Amino acid sequence: MKEVVLDTETTGLSVENGHRIVEIGCIELDNQIITDKRFHCYLNPQRKVSDEAKKVHGYSDEFLADKKKFSEIVENFLKFIEDKILIIHNAQFDLSHLNNELKILGKKPIDKKNVIDTLELAREKFPGSQISLDALCKRFRIDNSRRTYHTALIDCELLSKVYINLIDQKEPRLAFLENIGIDNLKKSNSDYCKRIIKPSNEELKNHEIYLKKSQKKHYF
């Protein structure tokens, strides 16, 4: 099963106030195992970054000025997430911004049915507890020391580990059975169990000496 852990950073909290996306990060999972496929970009939001948002992610207007616009990356982004389940922490926030960007371009919105919200999973699993990404990292003993700012790819890496813990899949599923076949695995195990390794004459002699020494120690 292919999934995509996704995170965005924005110029501010609300699309109603005209805020836009400044960064998108995506990491692909295959049976909960991180693959080498990633999608990442910084974006020119065509508006100023709010002071509050800058404190969160650290991206200045000057840094974003020469970056691509959402319209320039949208096709590659949609292709990357196509037919995959999206894993998002606090999906309502990210989806509102992503669907706003898609709406501006006349594109179809991302369907909520294709999204797993880890915030909701955490709320159900740990009612009344803190369920921010940092709090969940602490609960599951995941090292988040690199998270000095909220940056999309680092947050995706952390969220992928949190997600695996939230669904009680402490270790990624092993997919090697599909490659070698169950019958072949049984055969190899069976052949291995039938192998008998006989000790050499020297090993038998050393073992006999060891037993004699052990008996002397036992009696005295």
Short mmCIF file of C-alpha atoms in Angstrom, two decimals:
data_model
loop_
_atom_site.label_atom_id
_atom_site.label_comp_id
_atom_site.label_asym_id
_atom_site.label_seq_id
_atom_site.Cartn_x
_atom_site.Cartn_y
_atom_site.Cartn_z
CA MET A 1 0.00 0.00 0.00
CA LYS A 2 1.41 3.36 -1.05
CA GLU A 3 0.99 6.34 1.28
CA VAL A 4 2.42 9.86 1.36
CA VAL A 5 3.31 11.71 4.54
CA LEU A 6 2.63 15.37 3.78
CA ASP A 7 3.28 18.70 5.46
CA THR A 8 3.00 22.34 4.43
CA GLU A 9 4.24 25.66 5.77
CA THR A 10 2.31 28.85 5.08
CA THR A 11 2.38 32.63 5.36
CA GLY A 12 -0.22 32.48 8.12
CA LEU A 13 -3.07 30.50 9.62
CA SER A 14 -6.16 31.31 7.61
CA VAL A 15 -6.91 31.11 3.89
CA GLU A 16 -9.81 33.49 4.56
CA ASN A 17 -7.19 36.12 5.31
CA GLY A 18 -5.41 35.43 2.04
CA HIS A 19 -2.57 33.32 3.39
CA ARG A 20 -0.70 31.04 1.00
CA ILE A 21 1.65 28.05 1.02
CA VAL A 22 5.42 28.64 1.18
CA GLU A 23 6.64 25.03 1.41
CA ILE A 24 5.40 21.54 0.60
CA GLY A 25 7.10 18.35 1.77
CA CYS A 26 6.11 14.78 0.90
CA ILE A 27 7.67 11.42 1.73
CA GLU A 28 6.38 8.19 0.21
CA LEU A 29 5.71 5.10 2.32
CA ASP A 30 5.35 1.61 0.91
CA ASN A 31 3.78 -0.71 3.51
CA GLN A 32 4.84 1.82 6.17
CA ILE A 33 8.46 1.72 4.96
CA ILE A 34 9.99 5.01 3.82
CA THR A 35 11.04 4.85 0.17
CA ASP A 36 13.55 7.09 -1.59
CA LYS A 37 10.75 9.03 -3.31
CA ARG A 38 10.25 12.58 -2.07
CA PHE A 39 8.59 15.74 -3.25
CA HIS A 40 9.78 19.04 -1.84
CA CYS A 41 9.63 22.66 -2.87
CA TYR A 42 9.70 26.19 -1.50
CA LEU A 43 7.11 28.50 -3.02
CA ASN A 44 6.75 32.19 -3.73
CA PRO A 45 3.40 32.95 -2.00
CA GLN A 46 3.02 36.27 -3.81
CA ARG A 47 2.32 38.00 -0.54
CA LYS A 48 4.18 38.80 2.69
CA VAL A 49 4.88 36.23 5.39
CA SER A 50 3.26 37.12 8.71
CA ASP A 51 5.53 37.69 11.69
CA GLU A 52 3.90 34.80 13.53
CA ALA A 53 4.51 32.37 10.66
CA LYS A 54 8.11 33.48 10.25
CA LYS A 55 8.74 32.62 13.91
CA VAL A 56 7.46 29.11 13.21
CA HIS A 57 9.33 28.22 9.99
CA GLY A 58 11.91 31.00 9.59
CA TYR A 59 11.29 31.74 5.89
CA SER A 60 11.62 35.40 5.00
CA ASP A 61 10.05 37.27 2.09
CA GLU A 62 13.54 37.69 0.60
CA PHE A 63 14.22 33.94 0.74
CA LEU A 64 10.93 33.10 -0.98
CA ALA A 65 11.01 35.86 -3.61
CA ASP A 66 12.80 33.85 -6.31
CA LYS A 67 11.05 30.52 -5.66
CA LYS A 68 8.52 28.92 -8.03
CA LYS A 69 4.84 29.68 -7.78
CA PHE A 70 2.34 26.94 -6.92
CA SER A 71 1.06 27.01 -10.50
CA GLU A 72 4.52 25.92 -11.69
CA ILE A 73 4.72 22.82 -9.50
CA VAL A 74 1.07 21.76 -9.24
CA GLU A 75 1.17 19.06 -11.93
CA ASN A 76 4.26 17.38 -10.45
CA PHE A 77 2.73 17.59 -6.98
CA LEU A 78 -0.58 16.04 -8.07
CA LYS A 79 1.25 13.29 -9.92
CA PHE A 80 3.29 12.47 -6.82
CA ILE A 81 0.24 12.06 -4.56
CA GLU A 82 -1.97 10.42 -7.19
CA ASP A 83 -3.77 7.25 -5.98
CA LYS A 84 -2.04 7.39 -2.61
CA ILE A 85 -3.36 7.84 0.90
CA LEU A 86 -2.15 11.08 2.51
CA ILE A 87 -0.88 11.04 6.09
CA ILE A 88 -1.19 14.53 7.62
CA HIS A 89 -1.02 15.87 11.18
CA ASN A 90 -3.93 18.27 11.65
CA ALA A 91 -5.18 17.64 8.12
CA GLN A 92 -7.81 20.35 8.28
CA PHE A 93 -5.12 23.03 8.22
CA ASP A 94 -3.02 21.60 5.38
CA LEU A 95 -6.03 20.62 3.26
CA SER A 96 -7.61 24.06 3.57
CA HIS A 97 -4.44 25.65 2.18
CA LEU A 98 -3.80 23.02 -0.50
CA ASN A 99 -7.39 23.08 -1.71
CA ASN A 100 -7.33 26.87 -1.73
CA GLU A 101 -4.29 26.80 -4.02
CA LEU A 102 -5.99 24.20 -6.24
CA LYS A 103 -9.20 26.25 -6.33
CA ILE A 104 -7.29 29.34 -7.49
CA LEU A 105 -6.04 27.30 -10.46
CA GLY A 106 -9.39 25.70 -11.17
CA LYS A 107 -8.22 22.25 -10.06
CA LYS A 108 -10.23 19.58 -8.23
CA PRO A 109 -9.80 19.61 -4.44
CA ILE A 110 -8.13 16.80 -2.52
CA ASP A 111 -10.80 14.47 -1.17
CA LYS A 112 -10.81 14.04 2.62
CA LYS A 113 -11.60 10.35 2.10
CA ASN A 114 -8.03 9.88 0.89
CA VAL A 115 -6.52 11.39 4.04
CA ILE A 116 -5.53 9.92 7.42
CA ASP A 117 -5.27 12.60 10.09
CA THR A 118 -2.72 11.55 12.72
CA LEU A 119 -4.07 14.25 15.03
CA GLU A 120 -7.40 12.41 15.10
CA LEU A 121 -5.65 9.06 15.60
CA ALA A 122 -3.72 10.50 18.54
CA ARG A 123 -6.84 12.09 20.04
CA GLU A 124 -8.62 8.72 20.00
CA LYS A 125 -5.60 6.83 21.33
CA PHE A 126 -4.59 9.31 24.05
CA PRO A 127 -7.71 11.26 25.08
CA GLY A 128 -6.94 14.29 27.21
CA SER A 129 -3.18 14.15 26.47
CA GLN A 130 -1.02 16.54 24.48
CA ILE A 131 -1.03 15.44 20.86
CA SER A 132 1.18 17.95 19.06
CA LEU A 133 3.90 16.46 16.87
CA ASP A 134 6.54 17.34 19.47
CA ALA A 135 4.47 15.78 22.27
CA LEU A 136 4.00 12.57 20.27
CA CYS A 137 7.70 12.40 19.46
CA LYS A 138 8.41 12.63 23.19
CA ARG A 139 5.82 9.95 23.99
CA PHE A 140 7.27 7.53 21.43
CA ARG A 141 10.91 8.48 22.19
CA ILE A 142 11.53 9.79 18.69
CA ASP A 143 14.49 12.17 18.41
CA ASN A 144 13.18 15.54 17.25
CA SER A 145 16.28 17.58 18.13
CA ARG A 146 16.63 18.68 14.47
CA ARG A 147 13.25 20.42 14.65
CA THR A 148 14.48 23.89 15.62
CA TYR A 149 11.97 25.27 13.10
CA HIS A 150 8.85 23.70 11.58
CA THR A 151 10.16 22.67 8.17
CA ALA A 152 8.16 20.40 5.90
CA LEU A 153 10.58 17.54 5.20
CA ILE A 154 11.83 17.19 8.77
CA ASP A 155 8.23 17.23 9.99
CA CYS A 156 7.37 14.53 7.43
CA GLU A 157 10.23 12.33 8.63
CA LEU A 158 9.11 12.69 12.24
CA LEU A 159 5.46 12.17 11.37
CA SER A 160 6.22 8.96 9.48
CA LYS A 161 7.69 7.49 12.70
CA VAL A 162 4.84 8.82 14.83
CA TYR A 163 2.31 7.34 12.40
CA ILE A 164 3.87 3.87 12.58
CA ASN A 165 3.65 4.02 16.38
CA LEU A 166 0.07 5.31 16.36
CA ILE A 167 -1.14 2.36 14.31
CA ASP A 168 0.79 -0.04 16.58
CA GLN A 169 3.08 -1.04 13.74
CA LYS A 170 6.25 -0.58 15.78
CA GLU A 171 8.38 -2.07 13.02
CA PRO A 172 7.62 -1.55 9.31
CA ARG A 173 5.91 -4.48 7.66
CA LEU A 174 8.26 -6.95 6.02
CA ALA A 175 7.48 -7.20 2.35
CA PHE A 176 10.21 -9.68 1.42
CA LEU A 177 7.77 -12.62 1.37
CA GLU A 178 6.25 -11.19 -1.77
CA ASN A 179 9.64 -11.26 -3.47
CA ILE A 180 10.93 -14.72 -2.51
CA GLY A 181 7.60 -16.55 -2.14
CA ILE A 182 6.33 -18.39 0.92
CA ASP A 183 7.00 -21.85 -0.59
CA ASN A 184 10.63 -20.97 -1.25
CA LEU A 185 10.99 -19.63 2.29
CA LYS A 186 9.59 -22.86 3.76
CA LYS A 187 11.90 -24.90 1.56
CA SER A 188 14.98 -22.90 2.56
CA ASN A 189 14.09 -23.18 6.26
CA SER A 190 13.45 -26.90 5.89
CA ASP A 191 16.78 -27.47 4.14
CA TYR A 192 18.59 -25.46 6.79
CA CYS A 193 17.05 -27.53 9.62
CA LYS A 194 18.21 -30.77 7.98
CA ARG A 195 21.87 -29.73 7.91
CA ILE A 196 23.96 -31.63 10.48
CA ILE A 197 27.41 -30.33 11.29
CA LYS A 198 29.65 -32.97 12.91
CA PRO A 199 32.50 -31.93 15.25
CA SER A 200 36.05 -32.68 14.18
CA ASN A 201 38.33 -35.09 16.09
CA GLU A 202 40.20 -32.14 17.56
CA GLU A 203 36.95 -30.54 18.76
CA LEU A 204 35.88 -33.84 20.38
CA LYS A 205 39.24 -34.14 22.14
CA ASN A 206 39.08 -30.54 23.45
CA HIS A 207 35.54 -31.13 24.66
CA GLU A 208 36.63 -34.25 26.60
CA ILE A 209 39.47 -32.28 28.27
CA TYR A 210 37.02 -29.53 29.19
CA LEU A 211 34.62 -32.00 30.81
CA LYS A 212 37.40 -33.55 32.90
CA LYS A 213 38.48 -30.10 34.14
CA SER A 214 34.89 -29.19 34.95
CA GLN A 215 34.42 -32.40 36.98
CA LYS A 216 37.56 -31.68 39.06
CA LYS A 217 36.33 -28.16 39.83
CA HIS A 218 32.95 -29.58 40.85
CA TYR A 219 34.37 -32.10 43.32
CA PHE A 220 36.99 -29.84 44.92
#
